[in-house]
Coordinates of C-alpha atoms in Angstrom, one line a residue:
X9 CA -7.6 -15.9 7.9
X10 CA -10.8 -16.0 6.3
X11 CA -11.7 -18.8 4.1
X12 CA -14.4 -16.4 2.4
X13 CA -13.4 -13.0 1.2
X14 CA -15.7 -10.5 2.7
X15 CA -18.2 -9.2 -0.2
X16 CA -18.4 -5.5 0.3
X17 CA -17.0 -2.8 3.0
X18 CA -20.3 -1.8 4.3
X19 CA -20.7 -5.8 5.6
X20 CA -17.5 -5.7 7.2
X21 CA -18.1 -2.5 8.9
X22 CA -21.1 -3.7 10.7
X23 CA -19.3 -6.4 12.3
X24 CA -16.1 -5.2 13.8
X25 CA -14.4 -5.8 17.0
X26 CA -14.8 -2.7 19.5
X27 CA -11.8 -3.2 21.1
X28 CA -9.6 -3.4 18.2
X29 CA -8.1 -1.1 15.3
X30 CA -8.8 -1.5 11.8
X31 CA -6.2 -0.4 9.3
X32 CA -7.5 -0.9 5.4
X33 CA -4.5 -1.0 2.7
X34 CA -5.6 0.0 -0.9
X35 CA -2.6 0.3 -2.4
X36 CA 0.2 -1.6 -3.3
X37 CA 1.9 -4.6 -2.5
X38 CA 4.6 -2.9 -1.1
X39 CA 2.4 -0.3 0.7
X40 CA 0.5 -3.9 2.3
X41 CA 3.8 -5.1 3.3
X42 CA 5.4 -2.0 4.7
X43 CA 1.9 -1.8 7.0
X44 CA 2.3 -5.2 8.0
X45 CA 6.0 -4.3 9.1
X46 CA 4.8 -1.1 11.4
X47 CA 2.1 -3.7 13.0
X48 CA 4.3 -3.8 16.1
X49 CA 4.9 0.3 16.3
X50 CA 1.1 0.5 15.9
X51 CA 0.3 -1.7 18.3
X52 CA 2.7 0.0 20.7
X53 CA 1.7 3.3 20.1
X54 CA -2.4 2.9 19.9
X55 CA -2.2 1.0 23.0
X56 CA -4.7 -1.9 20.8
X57 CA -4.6 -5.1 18.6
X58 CA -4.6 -4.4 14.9
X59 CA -6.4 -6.2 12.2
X60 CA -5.2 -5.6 8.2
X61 CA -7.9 -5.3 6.0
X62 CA -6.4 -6.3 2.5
X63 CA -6.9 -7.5 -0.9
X64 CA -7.1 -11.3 -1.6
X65 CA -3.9 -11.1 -4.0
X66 CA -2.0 -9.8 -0.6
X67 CA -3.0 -12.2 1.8
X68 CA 0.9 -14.0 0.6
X69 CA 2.6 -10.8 2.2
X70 CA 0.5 -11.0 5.5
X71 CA 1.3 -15.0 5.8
X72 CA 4.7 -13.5 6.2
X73 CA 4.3 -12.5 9.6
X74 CA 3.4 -14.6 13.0
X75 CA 0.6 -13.5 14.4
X76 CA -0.6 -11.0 12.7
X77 CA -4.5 -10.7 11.7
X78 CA -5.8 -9.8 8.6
X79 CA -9.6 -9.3 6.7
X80 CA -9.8 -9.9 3.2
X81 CA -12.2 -7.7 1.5
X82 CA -13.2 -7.7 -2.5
X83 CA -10.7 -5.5 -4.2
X84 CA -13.0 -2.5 -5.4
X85 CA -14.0 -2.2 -2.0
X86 CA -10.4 -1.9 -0.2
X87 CA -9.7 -0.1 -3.4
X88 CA -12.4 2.6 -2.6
X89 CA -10.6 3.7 0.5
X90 CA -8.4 5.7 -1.7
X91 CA -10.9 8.3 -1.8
X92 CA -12.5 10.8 0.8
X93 CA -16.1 8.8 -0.4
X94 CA -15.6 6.2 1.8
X95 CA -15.9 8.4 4.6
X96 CA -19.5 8.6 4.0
X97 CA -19.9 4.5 5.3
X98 CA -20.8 4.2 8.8
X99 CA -17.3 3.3 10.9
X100 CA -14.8 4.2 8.4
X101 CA -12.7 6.9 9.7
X102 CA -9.8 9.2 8.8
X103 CA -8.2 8.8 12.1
X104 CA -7.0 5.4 14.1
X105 CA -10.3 4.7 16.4
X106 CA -11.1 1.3 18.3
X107 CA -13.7 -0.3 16.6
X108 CA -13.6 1.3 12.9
X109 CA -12.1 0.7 10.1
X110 CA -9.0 3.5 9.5
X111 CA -7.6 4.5 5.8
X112 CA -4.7 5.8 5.6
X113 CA -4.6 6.9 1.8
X114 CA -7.4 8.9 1.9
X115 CA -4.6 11.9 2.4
X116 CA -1.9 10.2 0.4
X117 CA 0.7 13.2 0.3
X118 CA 4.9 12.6 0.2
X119 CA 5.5 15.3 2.5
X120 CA 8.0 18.0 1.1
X121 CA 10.0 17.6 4.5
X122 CA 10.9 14.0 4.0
X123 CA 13.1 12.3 2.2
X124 CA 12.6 8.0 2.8
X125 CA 9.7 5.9 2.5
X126 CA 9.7 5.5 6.2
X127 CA 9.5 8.4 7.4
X128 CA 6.7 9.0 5.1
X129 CA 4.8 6.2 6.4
X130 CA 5.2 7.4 10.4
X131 CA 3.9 10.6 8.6
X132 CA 0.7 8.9 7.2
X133 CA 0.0 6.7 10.4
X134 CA 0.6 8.9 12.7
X135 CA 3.7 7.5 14.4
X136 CA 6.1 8.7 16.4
X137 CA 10.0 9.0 14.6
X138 CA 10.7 6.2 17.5
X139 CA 9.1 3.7 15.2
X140 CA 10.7 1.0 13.5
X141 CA 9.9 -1.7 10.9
X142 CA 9.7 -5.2 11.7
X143 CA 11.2 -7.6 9.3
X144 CA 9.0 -11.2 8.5
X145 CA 9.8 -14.6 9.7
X146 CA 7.7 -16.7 7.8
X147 CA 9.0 -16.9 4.3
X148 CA 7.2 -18.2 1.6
X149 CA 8.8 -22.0 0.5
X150 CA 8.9 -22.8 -3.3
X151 CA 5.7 -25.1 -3.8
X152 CA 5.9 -29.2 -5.1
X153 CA 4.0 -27.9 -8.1
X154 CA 6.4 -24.8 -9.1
X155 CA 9.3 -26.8 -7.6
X156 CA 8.8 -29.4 -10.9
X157 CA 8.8 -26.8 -13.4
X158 CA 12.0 -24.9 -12.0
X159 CA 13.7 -28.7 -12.1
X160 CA 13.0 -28.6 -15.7
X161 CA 14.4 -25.1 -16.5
X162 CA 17.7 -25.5 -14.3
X163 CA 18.8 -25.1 -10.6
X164 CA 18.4 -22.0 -8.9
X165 CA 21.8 -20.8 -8.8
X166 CA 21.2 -20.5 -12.1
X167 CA 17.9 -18.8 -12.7
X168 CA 17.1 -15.3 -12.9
X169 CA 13.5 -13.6 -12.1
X170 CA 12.8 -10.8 -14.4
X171 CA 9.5 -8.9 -13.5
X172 CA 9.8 -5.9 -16.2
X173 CA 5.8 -4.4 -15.0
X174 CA 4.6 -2.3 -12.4
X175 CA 1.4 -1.5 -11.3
X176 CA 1.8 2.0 -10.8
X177 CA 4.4 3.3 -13.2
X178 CA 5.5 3.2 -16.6
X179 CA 6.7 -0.8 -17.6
X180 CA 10.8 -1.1 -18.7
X181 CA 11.2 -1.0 -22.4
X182 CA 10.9 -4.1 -24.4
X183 CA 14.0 -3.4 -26.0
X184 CA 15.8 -3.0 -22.5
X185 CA 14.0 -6.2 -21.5
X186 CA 15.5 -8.0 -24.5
X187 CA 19.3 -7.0 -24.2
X188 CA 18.8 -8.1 -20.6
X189 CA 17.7 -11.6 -22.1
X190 CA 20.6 -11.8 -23.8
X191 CA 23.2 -10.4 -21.6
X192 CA 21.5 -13.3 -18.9
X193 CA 22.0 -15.8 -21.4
X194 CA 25.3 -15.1 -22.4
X195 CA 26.6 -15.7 -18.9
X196 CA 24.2 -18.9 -18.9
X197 CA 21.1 -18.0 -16.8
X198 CA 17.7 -19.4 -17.4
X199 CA 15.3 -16.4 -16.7
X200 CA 11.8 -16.7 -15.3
X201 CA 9.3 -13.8 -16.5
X202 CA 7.3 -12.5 -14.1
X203 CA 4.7 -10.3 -16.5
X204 CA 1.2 -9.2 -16.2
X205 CA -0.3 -6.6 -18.5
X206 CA 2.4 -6.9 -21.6
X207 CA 2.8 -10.6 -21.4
X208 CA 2.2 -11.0 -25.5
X209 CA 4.4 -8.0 -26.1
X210 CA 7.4 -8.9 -24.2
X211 CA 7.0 -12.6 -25.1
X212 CA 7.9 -11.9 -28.7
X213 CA 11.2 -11.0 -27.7
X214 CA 11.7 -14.4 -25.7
X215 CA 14.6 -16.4 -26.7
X216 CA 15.7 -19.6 -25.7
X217 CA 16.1 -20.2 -22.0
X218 CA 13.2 -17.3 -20.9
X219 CA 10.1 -18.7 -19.5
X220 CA 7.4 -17.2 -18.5
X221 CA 5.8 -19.4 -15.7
X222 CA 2.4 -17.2 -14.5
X223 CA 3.5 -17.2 -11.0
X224 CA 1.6 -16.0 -8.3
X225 CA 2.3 -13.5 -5.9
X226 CA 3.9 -15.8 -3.0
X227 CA 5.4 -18.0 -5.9
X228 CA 7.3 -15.1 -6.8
X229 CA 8.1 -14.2 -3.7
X230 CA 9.6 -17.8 -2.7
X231 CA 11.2 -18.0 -6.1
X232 CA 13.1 -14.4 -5.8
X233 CA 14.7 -15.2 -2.2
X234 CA 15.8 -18.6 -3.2
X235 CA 17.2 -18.2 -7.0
X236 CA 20.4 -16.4 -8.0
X237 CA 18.8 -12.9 -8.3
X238 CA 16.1 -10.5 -9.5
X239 CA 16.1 -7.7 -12.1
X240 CA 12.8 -5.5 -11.5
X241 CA 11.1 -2.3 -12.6
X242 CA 10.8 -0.4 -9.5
X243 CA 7.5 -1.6 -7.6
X244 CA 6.5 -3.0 -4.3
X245 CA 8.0 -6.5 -4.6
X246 CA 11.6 -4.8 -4.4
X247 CA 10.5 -4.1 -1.0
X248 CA 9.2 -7.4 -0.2
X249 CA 12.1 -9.5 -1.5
X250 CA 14.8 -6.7 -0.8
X251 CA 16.3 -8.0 2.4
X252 CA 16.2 -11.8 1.7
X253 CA 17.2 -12.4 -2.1
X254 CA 21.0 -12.8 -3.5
X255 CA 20.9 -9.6 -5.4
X256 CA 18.6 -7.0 -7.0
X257 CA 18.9 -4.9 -9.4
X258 CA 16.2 -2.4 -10.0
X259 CA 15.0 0.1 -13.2
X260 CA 13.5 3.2 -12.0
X261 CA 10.9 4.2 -15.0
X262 CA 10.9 7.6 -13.6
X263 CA 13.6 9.7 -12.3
X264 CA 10.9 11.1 -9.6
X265 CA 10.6 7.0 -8.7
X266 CA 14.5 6.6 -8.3
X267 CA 14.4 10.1 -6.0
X268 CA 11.8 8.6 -3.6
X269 CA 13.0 5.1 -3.4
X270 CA 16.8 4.7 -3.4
X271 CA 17.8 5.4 -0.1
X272 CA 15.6 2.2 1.4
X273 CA 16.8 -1.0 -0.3
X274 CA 19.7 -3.3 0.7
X275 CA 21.4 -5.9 -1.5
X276 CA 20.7 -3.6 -4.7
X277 CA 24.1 -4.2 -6.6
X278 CA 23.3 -1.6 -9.4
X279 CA 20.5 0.4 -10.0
X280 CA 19.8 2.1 -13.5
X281 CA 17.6 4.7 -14.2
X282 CA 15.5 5.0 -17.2
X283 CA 13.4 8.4 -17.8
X284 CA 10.5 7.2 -20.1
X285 CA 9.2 10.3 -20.9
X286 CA 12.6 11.3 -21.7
X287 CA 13.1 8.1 -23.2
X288 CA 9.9 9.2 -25.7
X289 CA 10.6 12.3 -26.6
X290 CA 13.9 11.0 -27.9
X291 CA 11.8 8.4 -29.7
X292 CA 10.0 11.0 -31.0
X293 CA 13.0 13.2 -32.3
X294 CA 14.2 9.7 -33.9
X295 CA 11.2 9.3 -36.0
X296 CA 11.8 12.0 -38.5
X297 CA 15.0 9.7 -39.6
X298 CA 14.8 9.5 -43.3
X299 CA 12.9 5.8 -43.6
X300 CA 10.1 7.7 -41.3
X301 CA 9.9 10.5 -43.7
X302 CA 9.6 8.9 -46.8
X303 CA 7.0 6.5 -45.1
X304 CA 5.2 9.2 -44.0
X305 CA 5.2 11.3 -46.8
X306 CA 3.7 8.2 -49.0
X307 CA 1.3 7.4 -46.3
X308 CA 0.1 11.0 -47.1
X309 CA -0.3 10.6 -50.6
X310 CA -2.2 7.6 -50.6
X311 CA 0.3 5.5 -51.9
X312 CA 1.3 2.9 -49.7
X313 CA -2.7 1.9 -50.4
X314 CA -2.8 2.6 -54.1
X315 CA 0.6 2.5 -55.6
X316 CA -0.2 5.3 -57.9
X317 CA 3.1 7.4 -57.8
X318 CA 5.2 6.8 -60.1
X319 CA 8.7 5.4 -59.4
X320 CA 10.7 8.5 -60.3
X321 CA 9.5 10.2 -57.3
X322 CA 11.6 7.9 -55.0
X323 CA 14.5 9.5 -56.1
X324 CA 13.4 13.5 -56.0
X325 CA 11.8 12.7 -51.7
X326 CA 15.5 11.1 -50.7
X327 CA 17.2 13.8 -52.5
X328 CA 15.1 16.5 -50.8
X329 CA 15.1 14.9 -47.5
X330 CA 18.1 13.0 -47.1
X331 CA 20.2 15.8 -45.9
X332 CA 17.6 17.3 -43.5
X333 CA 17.6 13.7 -42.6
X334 CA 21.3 13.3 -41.2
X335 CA 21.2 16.4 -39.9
X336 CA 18.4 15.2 -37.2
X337 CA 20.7 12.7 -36.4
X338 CA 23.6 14.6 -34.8
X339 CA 20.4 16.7 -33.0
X340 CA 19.1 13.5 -31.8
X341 CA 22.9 12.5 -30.9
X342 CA 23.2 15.6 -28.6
X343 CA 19.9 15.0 -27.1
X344 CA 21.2 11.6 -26.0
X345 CA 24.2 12.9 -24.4
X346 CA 22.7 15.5 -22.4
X347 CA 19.9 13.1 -21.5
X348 CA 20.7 9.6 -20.9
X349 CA 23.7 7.9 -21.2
X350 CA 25.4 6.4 -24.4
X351 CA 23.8 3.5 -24.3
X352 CA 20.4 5.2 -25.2
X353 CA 21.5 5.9 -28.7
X354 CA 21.7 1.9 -29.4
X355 CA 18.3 1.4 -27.4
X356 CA 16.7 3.7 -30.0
X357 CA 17.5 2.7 -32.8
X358 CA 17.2 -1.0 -31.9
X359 CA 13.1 0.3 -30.9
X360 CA 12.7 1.3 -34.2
X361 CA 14.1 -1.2 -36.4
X362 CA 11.7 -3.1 -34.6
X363 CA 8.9 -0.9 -35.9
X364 CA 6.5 -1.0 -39.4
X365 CA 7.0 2.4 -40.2
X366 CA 10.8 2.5 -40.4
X367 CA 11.2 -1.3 -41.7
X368 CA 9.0 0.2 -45.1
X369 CA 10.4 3.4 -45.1
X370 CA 13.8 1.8 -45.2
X371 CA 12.7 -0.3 -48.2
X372 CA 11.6 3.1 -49.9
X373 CA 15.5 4.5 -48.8
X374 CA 17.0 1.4 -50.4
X375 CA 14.9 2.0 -53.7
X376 CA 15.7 5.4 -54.1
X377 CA 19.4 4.6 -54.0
X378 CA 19.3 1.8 -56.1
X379 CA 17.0 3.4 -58.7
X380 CA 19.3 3.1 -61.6
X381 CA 20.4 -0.5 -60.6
X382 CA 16.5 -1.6 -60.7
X383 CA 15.6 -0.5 -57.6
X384 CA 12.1 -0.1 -58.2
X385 CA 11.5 -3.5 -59.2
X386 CA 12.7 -4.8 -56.0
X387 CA 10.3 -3.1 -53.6
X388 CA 7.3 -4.3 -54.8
X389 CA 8.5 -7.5 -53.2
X390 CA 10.0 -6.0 -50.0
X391 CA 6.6 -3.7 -49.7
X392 CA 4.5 -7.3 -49.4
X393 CA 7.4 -8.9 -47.1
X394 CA 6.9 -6.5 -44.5
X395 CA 3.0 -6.0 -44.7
X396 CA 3.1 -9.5 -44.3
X397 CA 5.0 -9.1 -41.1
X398 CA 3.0 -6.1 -39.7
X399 CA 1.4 -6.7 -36.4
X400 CA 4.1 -10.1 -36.1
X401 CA 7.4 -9.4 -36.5
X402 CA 7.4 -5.8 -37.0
X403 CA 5.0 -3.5 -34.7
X404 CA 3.9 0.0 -35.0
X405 CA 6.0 2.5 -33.5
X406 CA 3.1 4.0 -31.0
X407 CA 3.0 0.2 -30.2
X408 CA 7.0 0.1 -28.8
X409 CA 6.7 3.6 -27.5

């Protein structure tokens, strides 16, 4: 282990071990830890030690394993081994050679003739269909310091880790993130959020008993094999806690994801898959409800900024449109069931009551069919109540989708 990262690849590559392989990982956390599992079938089949050359945020997957070496390196440099540029640095090669640095992803293919993650990674390597992963032995142990927060929360039988982000594909629908909250709650789980990118967004959905803790990589790691279980987009840790935590349950963001990946895992209980661009496009055949319609067609007008139009043409835009409007509906309904299951409807509609645009278009609906009954004073006052909420409580809708 080095107790300084490496600054660049170029300094590494001038001081390497000529009787030893170099295998760089740029990818994933679960690529780095699916590597660090062939280390023994690469060592068996080059006939040499190996040394890992990782990221610093991986060097928690490569503690995992006794005896194994490992070379950090600053991240832009491993990450540059993605491309066919690195070749251009003196002893970085495209095929396993003692004494230079080997990347693997330079080529990064799925073969058509394959259908597992293994046997596309004794593809990639090289390796013969003898070889065989080797699972850890050195598991991570909750630390003192995260030890004293999870005392707060509640023991780990009854905590939950949620991680709803991956790295490399599309993040799990806030909406889907919040009934899971719930449903966790009901049964009377404390849930620990593991999120990254989104953290604002799916913390306004937080309720009580959902904590979001900031955990690092092997704090996650230690805290999904020893708590109750782990709900997770697809992404590498899957792999990395698949074999050791209670249960697992996994959201595939993309059909091609849940193709690739679902033959590998053990101690998956259910597995779900949500389409998002399907998920979208539904979205997108929602928004033309009649709130979105009305919105937009003041929006247009200027008069969401101006309040020009008179009141009287609420009433002539619902009549006009709220016929069209319904029947959108049963298209969106049939869209549902030939795409997703019923529980998609629901999801949908809860995304965009959570929205700006159908919150005041719904105000404008409400007005229009109240018009005789004073309608139109009311919405004034509803009109300010929800601008005062936009960008809080209420988002935009290319914001949820």
């Amino acid at each position: 282990m080095n107790d300084k990262p490496i600054q660049t690849l170029q300094e590494l590559a001038q001081n390497l071990k000529a009787d030893c392989y170099y295998f760089v990982s740029p990818a994933s956390a679960g690529d780095t830890y699916r590597l660090c599992m062939l280390k023994v079938a690469l060592e068996s089949h080059y006939k040499g030690k190996i040394i890992f050359i990782i990221k610093a945020m991986h060097e928690a997957i490569c503690e995992m394993f006794v005896g194994l070496e490992y070379v950090i390196c600053e991240d832009k440099s491993v990450d540059f081994c993605k491309n066919k540029q690195c070749l251009s640095i003196d002893n970085v090669v495209s095929v396993p050679t003692l004494g230079k640095i080997h990347s693997n992803f330079i080529y990064y293919e799925f073969p058509a003739d394959t259908d597992n993650q293994l046997e596309f990674d004794r593809v990639r390597l090289m390796l013969p269909q003898s070889a065989q992963l080797v699972l850890p032995t050195n598991l991570p142990k909750i630390s003192e310091s995260l030890r004293a927060k999870l005392d707060k929360i509640a023991p780990l039988n009854q905590i939950i880790l949620f991680c709803p982000e991956a790295n490399s594909f599309p993040k799990l629908p806030f909406i889907i993130f919040k009934d899971e909250c719930q449903r966790l709650r009901k049964e009377g789980y404390s849930i620990v959020v593991n999120s990254l990118k989104y953290k604002k967004e799916y913390a306004r959905f937080f309720i009580g008993g959902v904590y979001d803790l900031d955990l690092s990589l092997k704090d996650a790691i230690a805290l999904g094999i020893s708590c109750a279980g782990v709900i997770s987009t697809r992404a590498g840790f899957c792999d990395i806690v698949a074999h050791y935590c209670k249960r697992l349950k996994i959201y595939y963001t993309a059909f091609s994801n849940y193709i690739m990946w679902d033959r590998v895992l053990p101690n998956t209980q259910r597995v779900y898959v949500c389409d998002v661009p399907i998920y979208k496009k539904l979205l997108q055949i929602s928004r033309e409800s009649l709130p979105i319609r009305l919105y937009k067609r003041y929006a247009t007008k200027g008069f969401l900024k101006k309040l020009r139009l008179p009141f009287t043409a609420y009433f002539k835009i619902y009549r006009r449109y709220k016929n069209g409007a319904l029947q959108d509906f049963g298209a969106t309904n049939l869209a549902l069931k030939d795409f997703s299951d019923k529980e998609m409807k629901e999801l949908i509609e809860q995304e965009l009551m959570q929205s700006y645009e159908y919150n005041l278009g719904l105000a404008l609906q409400k007005a229009c069919e109240r018009f005789w009954w004073g309608g139109f004073l009311l919405f004034p006052l509803a009109y300010l109540k929800i601008r005062k909420e936009k960008g809080k409580g209420f988002k935009r809708i290319d914001v949820l989708s």
